[in-house]
PDB file of C-alpha atoms in Angstrom:
ATOM      1  CA  UNK R   1      29.308  97.761 -73.347  1.00 69.00           C
ATOM      2  CA  UNK R   2      29.917 101.150 -71.718  1.00 75.00           C
ATOM      3  CA  UNK R   3      26.775 102.790 -73.124  1.00 84.00           C
ATOM      4  CA  UNK R   4      24.132 104.029 -70.686  1.00 85.00           C
ATOM      5  CA  UNK R   5      26.402 103.768 -67.651  1.00 89.00           C
ATOM      6  CA  UNK R   6      26.972 106.637 -65.231  1.00 91.00           C
ATOM      7  CA  UNK R   7      30.773 106.590 -65.160  1.00 92.00           C
ATOM      8  CA  UNK R   8      33.717 108.800 -66.107  1.00 92.00           C
ATOM      9  CA  UNK R   9      33.943 107.526 -69.687  1.00 93.00           C
ATOM     10  CA  UNK R  10      32.775 110.448 -71.820  1.00 94.00           C
ATOM     11  CA  UNK R  11      32.833 110.272 -75.610  1.00 94.00           C
ATOM     12  CA  UNK R  12      31.969 112.632 -78.434  1.00 95.00           C
ATOM     13  CA  UNK R  13      30.642 109.872 -80.732  1.00 92.00           C
ATOM     14  CA  UNK R  14      27.937 107.238 -80.197  1.00 93.00           C
ATOM     15  CA  UNK R  15      28.513 103.502 -80.087  1.00 90.00           C
ATOM     16  CA  UNK R  16      27.590 101.696 -83.301  1.00 91.00           C
ATOM     17  CA  UNK R  17      23.994 100.860 -82.387  1.00 94.00           C
ATOM     18  CA  UNK R  18      22.412 104.179 -83.518  1.00 95.00           C
ATOM     19  CA  UNK R  19      24.206 104.224 -86.880  1.00 96.00           C
ATOM     20  CA  UNK R  20      23.482 100.530 -87.504  1.00 97.00           C
ATOM     21  CA  UNK R  21      19.810 101.189 -86.732  1.00 97.00           C
ATOM     22  CA  UNK R  22      19.713 104.122 -89.158  1.00 96.00           C
ATOM     23  CA  UNK R  23      21.522 101.974 -91.713  1.00 97.00           C
ATOM     24  CA  UNK R  24      18.781  99.354 -91.465  1.00 97.00           C
ATOM     25  CA  UNK R  25      15.993 101.935 -91.763  1.00 96.00           C
ATOM     26  CA  UNK R  26      17.672 103.594 -94.764  1.00 96.00           C
ATOM     27  CA  UNK R  27      18.196 100.245 -96.479  1.00 96.00           C
ATOM     28  CA  UNK R  28      14.527  99.351 -96.115  1.00 95.00           C
ATOM     29  CA  UNK R  29      12.910 102.746 -96.729  1.00 94.00           C
ATOM     30  CA  UNK R  30      15.260 104.396 -99.219  1.00 95.00           C
ATOM     31  CA  UNK R  31      16.853 101.472-101.039  1.00 95.00           C
ATOM     32  CA  UNK R  32      13.669  99.372-100.938  1.00 94.00           C
ATOM     33  CA  UNK R  33      15.652  96.265-100.044  1.00 95.00           C
ATOM     34  CA  UNK R  34      13.685  93.462 -98.400  1.00 94.00           C
ATOM     35  CA  UNK R  35      16.145  90.546 -98.536  1.00 95.00           C
ATOM     36  CA  UNK R  36      19.581  91.589 -97.269  1.00 97.00           C
ATOM     37  CA  UNK R  37      22.761  89.533 -97.018  1.00 98.00           C
ATOM     38  CA  UNK R  38      25.655  90.768 -94.868  1.00 98.00           C
ATOM     39  CA  UNK R  39      29.272  89.846 -95.596  1.00 98.00           C
ATOM     40  CA  UNK R  40      30.928  89.867 -92.158  1.00 98.00           C
ATOM     41  CA  UNK R  41      34.671  89.939 -91.538  1.00 98.00           C
ATOM     42  CA  UNK R  42      35.477  87.968 -88.372  1.00 97.00           C
ATOM     43  CA  UNK R  43      39.013  89.380 -88.117  1.00 96.00           C
ATOM     44  CA  UNK R  44      37.431  92.294 -86.229  1.00 96.00           C
ATOM     45  CA  UNK R  45      34.560  90.336 -84.747  1.00 96.00           C
ATOM     46  CA  UNK R  46      33.941  92.642 -81.811  1.00 94.00           C
ATOM     47  CA  UNK R  47      32.970  95.433 -84.204  1.00 95.00           C
ATOM     48  CA  UNK R  48      31.557  93.535 -87.176  1.00 97.00           C
ATOM     49  CA  UNK R  49      29.260  91.151 -85.326  1.00 97.00           C
ATOM     50  CA  UNK R  50      27.964  93.921 -83.073  1.00 96.00           C
ATOM     51  CA  UNK R  51      27.215  96.064 -86.125  1.00 97.00           C
ATOM     52  CA  UNK R  52      25.571  93.120 -87.880  1.00 97.00           C
ATOM     53  CA  UNK R  53      23.400  92.199 -84.889  1.00 97.00           C
ATOM     54  CA  UNK R  54      22.232  95.784 -84.431  1.00 96.00           C
ATOM     55  CA  UNK R  55      21.452  96.107 -88.149  1.00 97.00           C
ATOM     56  CA  UNK R  56      19.710  92.727 -88.196  1.00 97.00           C
ATOM     57  CA  UNK R  57      17.569  93.449 -85.136  1.00 96.00           C
ATOM     58  CA  UNK R  58      16.302  96.765 -86.483  1.00 96.00           C
ATOM     59  CA  UNK R  59      15.818  95.532 -90.063  1.00 96.00           C
ATOM     60  CA  UNK R  60      13.853  92.485 -88.992  1.00 95.00           C
ATOM     61  CA  UNK R  61      11.810  94.649 -86.631  1.00 94.00           C
ATOM     62  CA  UNK R  62      10.641  96.939 -89.440  1.00 93.00           C
ATOM     63  CA  UNK R  63      10.597  94.365 -92.235  1.00 81.00           C
ATOM     64  CA  UNK R  64       9.829  91.038 -90.614  1.00 73.00           C
ATOM     65  CA  UNK R  65      12.208  89.039 -92.818  1.00 84.00           C
ATOM     66  CA  UNK R  66      15.539  87.449 -91.981  1.00 82.00           C
ATOM     67  CA  UNK R  67      18.886  89.133 -92.601  1.00 93.00           C
ATOM     68  CA  UNK R  68      21.373  86.490 -93.747  1.00 96.00           C
ATOM     69  CA  UNK R  69      25.034  86.396 -92.692  1.00 97.00           C
ATOM     70  CA  UNK R  70      27.974  85.202 -94.788  1.00 98.00           C
ATOM     71  CA  UNK R  71      31.129  85.141 -92.674  1.00 97.00           C
ATOM     72  CA  UNK R  72      34.791  85.169 -93.638  1.00 97.00           C
ATOM     73  CA  UNK R  73      38.124  86.106 -92.063  1.00 96.00           C
ATOM     74  CA  UNK R  74      40.248  88.730 -93.757  1.00 95.00           C
ATOM     75  CA  UNK R  75      43.865  87.783 -94.401  1.00 86.00           C
ATOM     76  CA  UNK R  76      43.294  84.016 -94.529  1.00 74.00           C
ATOM     77  CA  UNK R  77      43.460  83.549 -98.298  1.00 88.00           C
ATOM     78  CA  UNK R  78      39.873  84.601 -98.831  1.00 94.00           C
ATOM     79  CA  UNK R  79      38.209  83.007-101.856  1.00 96.00           C
ATOM     80  CA  UNK R  80      36.179  86.042-102.905  1.00 97.00           C
ATOM     81  CA  UNK R  81      34.579  84.197-105.783  1.00 97.00           C
ATOM     82  CA  UNK R  82      33.114  81.509-103.514  1.00 97.00           C
ATOM     83  CA  UNK R  83      32.230  84.126-100.922  1.00 97.00           C
ATOM     84  CA  UNK R  84      30.167  86.106-103.420  1.00 98.00           C
ATOM     85  CA  UNK R  85      28.609  82.909-104.793  1.00 98.00           C
ATOM     86  CA  UNK R  86      27.428  82.244-101.249  1.00 98.00           C
ATOM     87  CA  UNK R  87      26.059  85.785-100.934  1.00 98.00           C
ATOM     88  CA  UNK R  88      24.150  85.548-104.209  1.00 98.00           C
ATOM     89  CA  UNK R  89      22.729  82.123-103.348  1.00 97.00           C
ATOM     90  CA  UNK R  90      20.234  83.968-101.128  1.00 97.00           C
ATOM     91  CA  UNK R  91      19.057  86.056-104.121  1.00 96.00           C
ATOM     92  CA  UNK R  92      19.446  89.324-102.205  1.00 96.00           C
ATOM     93  CA  UNK R  93      18.125  92.710-103.238  1.00 95.00           C
ATOM     94  CA  UNK R  94      20.595  94.311-100.822  1.00 96.00           C
ATOM     95  CA  UNK R  95      24.160  93.495 -99.761  1.00 98.00           C
ATOM     96  CA  UNK R  96      25.840  94.989 -96.689  1.00 98.00           C
ATOM     97  CA  UNK R  97      29.629  94.619 -96.530  1.00 98.00           C
ATOM     98  CA  UNK R  98      31.138  94.861 -93.039  1.00 98.00           C
ATOM     99  CA  UNK R  99      34.893  94.742 -93.453  1.00 98.00           C
ATOM    100  CA  UNK R 100      37.973  96.828 -94.277  1.00 97.00           C
ATOM    101  CA  UNK R 101      38.484  98.846 -97.501  1.00 96.00           C
ATOM    102  CA  UNK R 102      40.521  96.200 -99.368  1.00 97.00           C
ATOM    103  CA  UNK R 103      38.203  93.265 -98.717  1.00 97.00           C
ATOM    104  CA  UNK R 104      35.150  95.420 -99.415  1.00 98.00           C
ATOM    105  CA  UNK R 105      36.718  96.339-102.763  1.00 98.00           C
ATOM    106  CA  UNK R 106      37.359  92.694-103.655  1.00 97.00           C
ATOM    107  CA  UNK R 107      33.787  91.744-102.807  1.00 98.00           C
ATOM    108  CA  UNK R 108      32.433  94.588-104.950  1.00 98.00           C
ATOM    109  CA  UNK R 109      34.591  93.440-107.857  1.00 98.00           C
ATOM    110  CA  UNK R 110      33.174  89.943-107.662  1.00 98.00           C
ATOM    111  CA  UNK R 111      29.605  91.243-107.371  1.00 98.00           C
ATOM    112  CA  UNK R 112      30.170  93.313-110.514  1.00 98.00           C
ATOM    113  CA  UNK R 113      31.526  90.276-112.374  1.00 97.00           C
ATOM    114  CA  UNK R 114      28.255  88.489-111.528  1.00 96.00           C
ATOM    115  CA  UNK R 115      26.354  91.507-112.902  1.00 97.00           C
ATOM    116  CA  UNK R 116      24.755  92.177-109.541  1.00 97.00           C
ATOM    117  CA  UNK R 117      23.021  95.538-109.969  1.00 95.00           C
ATOM    118  CA  UNK R 118      21.018  95.967-106.772  1.00 96.00           C
ATOM    119  CA  UNK R 119      21.760  97.865-103.560  1.00 97.00           C
ATOM    120  CA  UNK R 120      25.230  97.622-102.013  1.00 98.00           C
ATOM    121  CA  UNK R 121      26.097  99.401 -98.767  1.00 98.00           C
ATOM    122  CA  UNK R 122      29.022  99.312 -96.393  1.00 98.00           C
ATOM    123  CA  UNK R 123      30.103 101.095 -93.198  1.00 96.00           C
ATOM    124  CA  UNK R 124      32.742 103.472 -91.861  1.00 91.00           C
ATOM    125  CA  UNK R 125      35.551 100.907 -91.570  1.00 93.00           C
ATOM    126  CA  UNK R 126      35.597 100.530 -95.373  1.00 95.00           C
ATOM    127  CA  UNK R 127      35.245 104.243 -96.085  1.00 92.00           C
ATOM    128  CA  UNK R 128      38.691 105.118 -97.444  1.00 90.00           C
ATOM    129  CA  UNK R 129      40.219 106.085-100.788  1.00 90.00           C
ATOM    130  CA  UNK R 130      41.794 102.633-100.837  1.00 94.00           C
ATOM    131  CA  UNK R 131      38.316 101.195-101.342  1.00 96.00           C
ATOM    132  CA  UNK R 132      37.745 103.165-104.553  1.00 96.00           C
ATOM    133  CA  UNK R 133      41.326 102.606-105.767  1.00 95.00           C
ATOM    134  CA  UNK R 134      41.070  98.816-105.559  1.00 96.00           C
ATOM    135  CA  UNK R 135      37.427  98.367-106.537  1.00 96.00           C
ATOM    136  CA  UNK R 136      37.481 100.667-109.569  1.00 95.00           C
ATOM    137  CA  UNK R 137      34.178 100.997-111.393  1.00 96.00           C
ATOM    138  CA  UNK R 138      32.597  98.315-109.217  1.00 97.00           C
ATOM    139  CA  UNK R 139      32.501 100.828-106.346  1.00 97.00           C
ATOM    140  CA  UNK R 140      30.038 103.074-108.192  1.00 97.00           C
ATOM    141  CA  UNK R 141      26.810 103.446-106.268  1.00 97.00           C
ATOM    142  CA  UNK R 142      27.997 101.931-102.982  1.00 98.00           C
ATOM    143  CA  UNK R 143      26.497 103.816-100.036  1.00 98.00           C
ATOM    144  CA  UNK R 144      28.013 104.506 -96.590  1.00 97.00           C
ATOM    145  CA  UNK R 145      26.578 106.022 -93.384  1.00 96.00           C
ATOM    146  CA  UNK R 146      29.090 108.081 -91.418  1.00 94.00           C
ATOM    147  CA  UNK R 147      29.221 110.683 -88.652  1.00 93.00           C
ATOM    148  CA  UNK R 148      31.397 113.139 -90.621  1.00 91.00           C
ATOM    149  CA  UNK R 149      30.877 114.999 -93.886  1.00 90.00           C
ATOM    150  CA  UNK R 150      34.054 115.275 -96.017  1.00 85.00           C
ATOM    151  CA  UNK R 151      32.320 117.874 -98.181  1.00 87.00           C
ATOM    152  CA  UNK R 152      31.229 120.154 -95.349  1.00 92.00           C
ATOM    153  CA  UNK R 153      31.365 123.859 -96.201  1.00 93.00           C
ATOM    154  CA  UNK R 154      31.055 125.029 -92.605  1.00 95.00           C
ATOM    155  CA  UNK R 155      33.558 127.812 -91.892  1.00 96.00           C
ATOM    156  CA  UNK R 156      35.021 126.190 -88.769  1.00 95.00           C
ATOM    157  CA  UNK R 157      35.674 122.944 -90.616  1.00 96.00           C
ATOM    158  CA  UNK R 158      37.224 124.602 -93.657  1.00 97.00           C
ATOM    159  CA  UNK R 159      39.603 126.557 -91.423  1.00 97.00           C
ATOM    160  CA  UNK R 160      40.544 123.398 -89.511  1.00 96.00           C
ATOM    161  CA  UNK R 161      40.970 121.490 -92.774  1.00 96.00           C
ATOM    162  CA  UNK R 162      43.287 124.166 -94.221  1.00 96.00           C
ATOM    163  CA  UNK R 163      45.496 124.302 -91.126  1.00 96.00           C
ATOM    164  CA  UNK R 164      45.602 120.514 -90.899  1.00 96.00           C
ATOM    165  CA  UNK R 165      46.640 120.242 -94.550  1.00 95.00           C
ATOM    166  CA  UNK R 166      49.386 122.845 -94.093  1.00 95.00           C
ATOM    167  CA  UNK R 167      50.866 120.922 -91.187  1.00 94.00           C
ATOM    168  CA  UNK R 168      50.278 117.278 -92.184  1.00 94.00           C
ATOM    169  CA  UNK R 169      49.918 117.627 -95.984  1.00 91.00           C
ATOM    170  CA  UNK R 170      46.652 115.737 -96.122  1.00 89.00           C
ATOM    171  CA  UNK R 171      42.978 115.990 -95.299  1.00 88.00           C
ATOM    172  CA  UNK R 172      41.666 115.270 -91.795  1.00 91.00           C
ATOM    173  CA  UNK R 173      39.726 112.039 -91.410  1.00 87.00           C
ATOM    174  CA  UNK R 174      37.062 111.232 -88.847  1.00 87.00           C
ATOM    175  CA  UNK R 175      39.650 110.358 -86.191  1.00 89.00           C
ATOM    176  CA  UNK R 176      41.307 113.752 -86.374  1.00 94.00           C
ATOM    177  CA  UNK R 177      37.966 115.562 -86.403  1.00 95.00           C
ATOM    178  CA  UNK R 178      36.627 113.758 -83.336  1.00 95.00           C
ATOM    179  CA  UNK R 179      39.925 114.109 -81.474  1.00 96.00           C
ATOM    180  CA  UNK R 180      39.914 117.869 -82.018  1.00 97.00           C
ATOM    181  CA  UNK R 181      36.301 118.129 -80.854  1.00 97.00           C
ATOM    182  CA  UNK R 182      37.053 116.024 -77.762  1.00 97.00           C
ATOM    183  CA  UNK R 183      39.886 118.378 -76.857  1.00 97.00           C
ATOM    184  CA  UNK R 184      37.552 121.365 -77.271  1.00 97.00           C
ATOM    185  CA  UNK R 185      34.989 119.738 -74.971  1.00 97.00           C
ATOM    186  CA  UNK R 186      37.670 119.235 -72.341  1.00 96.00           C
ATOM    187  CA  UNK R 187      39.005 122.769 -72.836  1.00 96.00           C
ATOM    188  CA  UNK R 188      35.563 124.271 -72.176  1.00 95.00           C
ATOM    189  CA  UNK R 189      35.168 122.167 -69.036  1.00 96.00           C
ATOM    190  CA  UNK R 190      38.607 123.209 -67.770  1.00 96.00           C
ATOM    191  CA  UNK R 191      37.692 126.846 -68.373  1.00 95.00           C
ATOM    192  CA  UNK R 192      34.555 126.541 -66.225  1.00 95.00           C
ATOM    193  CA  UNK R 193      35.875 124.270 -63.486  1.00 93.00           C
ATOM    194  CA  UNK R 194      36.934 125.743 -60.138  1.00 92.00           C
ATOM    195  CA  UNK R 195      38.948 122.632 -59.284  1.00 94.00           C
ATOM    196  CA  UNK R 196      40.380 120.144 -61.741  1.00 93.00           C
ATOM    197  CA  UNK R 197      38.842 116.940 -60.445  1.00 95.00           C
ATOM    198  CA  UNK R 198      37.075 114.197 -62.457  1.00 95.00           C
ATOM    199  CA  UNK R 199      33.758 114.993 -60.785  1.00 95.00           C
ATOM    200  CA  UNK R 200      34.044 118.708 -61.503  1.00 96.00           C
ATOM    201  CA  UNK R 201      35.010 118.246 -65.167  1.00 96.00           C
ATOM    202  CA  UNK R 202      32.277 115.655 -65.702  1.00 96.00           C
ATOM    203  CA  UNK R 203      29.718 117.968 -64.089  1.00 96.00           C
ATOM    204  CA  UNK R 204      30.449 120.847 -66.474  1.00 96.00           C
ATOM    205  CA  UNK R 205      30.520 118.621 -69.570  1.00 96.00           C
ATOM    206  CA  UNK R 206      27.186 116.982 -68.777  1.00 96.00           C
ATOM    207  CA  UNK R 207      25.567 120.290 -67.854  1.00 96.00           C
ATOM    208  CA  UNK R 208      26.444 121.840 -71.199  1.00 95.00           C
ATOM    209  CA  UNK R 209      24.818 118.954 -73.148  1.00 95.00           C
ATOM    210  CA  UNK R 210      25.169 120.516 -76.636  1.00 96.00           C
ATOM    211  CA  UNK R 211      28.519 121.312 -78.231  1.00 97.00           C
ATOM    212  CA  UNK R 212      29.624 123.150 -81.350  1.00 95.00           C
ATOM    213  CA  UNK R 213      31.215 120.691 -83.748  1.00 96.00           C
ATOM    214  CA  UNK R 214      33.503 121.432 -86.683  1.00 96.00           C
ATOM    215  CA  UNK R 215      30.781 120.338 -89.112  1.00 95.00           C
ATOM    216  CA  UNK R 216      27.626 120.107 -87.042  1.00 94.00           C
ATOM    217  CA  UNK R 217      26.620 120.446 -83.404  1.00 96.00           C
ATOM    218  CA  UNK R 218      26.537 117.280 -81.304  1.00 96.00           C
ATOM    219  CA  UNK R 219      25.359 116.421 -77.820  1.00 97.00           C
ATOM    220  CA  UNK R 220      26.480 114.370 -74.842  1.00 96.00           C
ATOM    221  CA  UNK R 221      23.768 112.798 -72.706  1.00 95.00           C
ATOM    222  CA  UNK R 222      23.622 112.328 -68.938  1.00 94.00           C
ATOM    223  CA  UNK R 223      25.643 109.125 -69.202  1.00 95.00           C
ATOM    224  CA  UNK R 224      28.441 110.780 -71.175  1.00 94.00           C
ATOM    225  CA  UNK R 225      27.456 109.127 -74.459  1.00 94.00           C
ATOM    226  CA  UNK R 226      27.756 111.142 -77.666  1.00 95.00           C
ATOM    227  CA  UNK R 227      24.796 111.781 -79.966  1.00 95.00           C
ATOM    228  CA  UNK R 228      25.288 112.788 -83.623  1.00 95.00           C
ATOM    229  CA  UNK R 229      23.441 113.015 -86.900  1.00 93.00           C
ATOM    230  CA  UNK R 230      24.338 110.576 -89.667  1.00 94.00           C
ATOM    231  CA  UNK R 231      25.563 111.682 -93.094  1.00 94.00           C
ATOM    232  CA  UNK R 232      25.146 109.482 -96.170  1.00 96.00           C
ATOM    233  CA  UNK R 233      27.886 109.147 -98.773  1.00 95.00           C
ATOM    234  CA  UNK R 234      27.702 107.465-102.162  1.00 96.00           C
ATOM    235  CA  UNK R 235      30.454 106.642-104.634  1.00 97.00           C
ATOM    236  CA  UNK R 236      29.746 108.735-107.736  1.00 96.00           C
ATOM    237  CA  UNK R 237      32.342 109.131-110.497  1.00 96.00           C
ATOM    238  CA  UNK R 238      34.974 107.491-108.283  1.00 94.00           C
ATOM    239  CA  UNK R 239      34.450 109.970-105.442  1.00 93.00           C
ATOM    240  CA  UNK R 240      32.635 109.857-102.123  1.00 93.00           C
ATOM    241  CA  UNK R 241      29.788 112.346-102.448  1.00 93.00           C
ATOM    242  CA  UNK R 242      27.207 113.334 -99.897  1.00 92.00           C
ATOM    243  CA  UNK R 243      23.635 112.483-100.806  1.00 92.00           C
ATOM    244  CA  UNK R 244      20.345 113.571 -99.277  1.00 73.00           C
ATOM    245  CA  UNK R 245      19.141 111.486 -96.372  1.00 56.00           C
TER     246      UNK R 245
END
């Protein structure tokens, strides 16, 4: 874990603890879920188990009840029917799916076949058009926390989006947005620096603290860790739409 360490690793996004914490708070306060089951894909265990543990710790802290885990490994002939039977055996009023778009879609399909009509959320790994394409109507109402807003109307973002589309014939995703912002952070530091050394560049980045993002300003703390607000997206009419926090 490189968070909270005074080193030369500077990033424009947080680790997954803050967003997992907000996810837990939102699930409890906004979705009114008290008994949550998480479907966890072990094919990317470093990410999924960390996200799950952070979510679990915060949810149990504010709620006092246990968050259950149902584990599987993507790509190993997953029996989605049995997987969802296992999830529903806990009688959850909230399901969190921590996996890729395809497996998240398959799980949602099986939940719909069981007429599960309570809260379903997922996370940024599953947030792709592929999820909606393969889940169909069963994706309706699924909620995602994310650090970018695909429906942003901010002038800087719209200009970036237009130029990106002209060159790559597609819309920029979170990776492209954060990469551009990282380059702008470095550009500003290079402009201010008298000598181009790691210490000098780090000094100017950390001194600035707050940076103008394509969609919203973000900050970098004294350890070089990014801080951002979370946006909430919900599948409505087969589209990811931003909803009020």
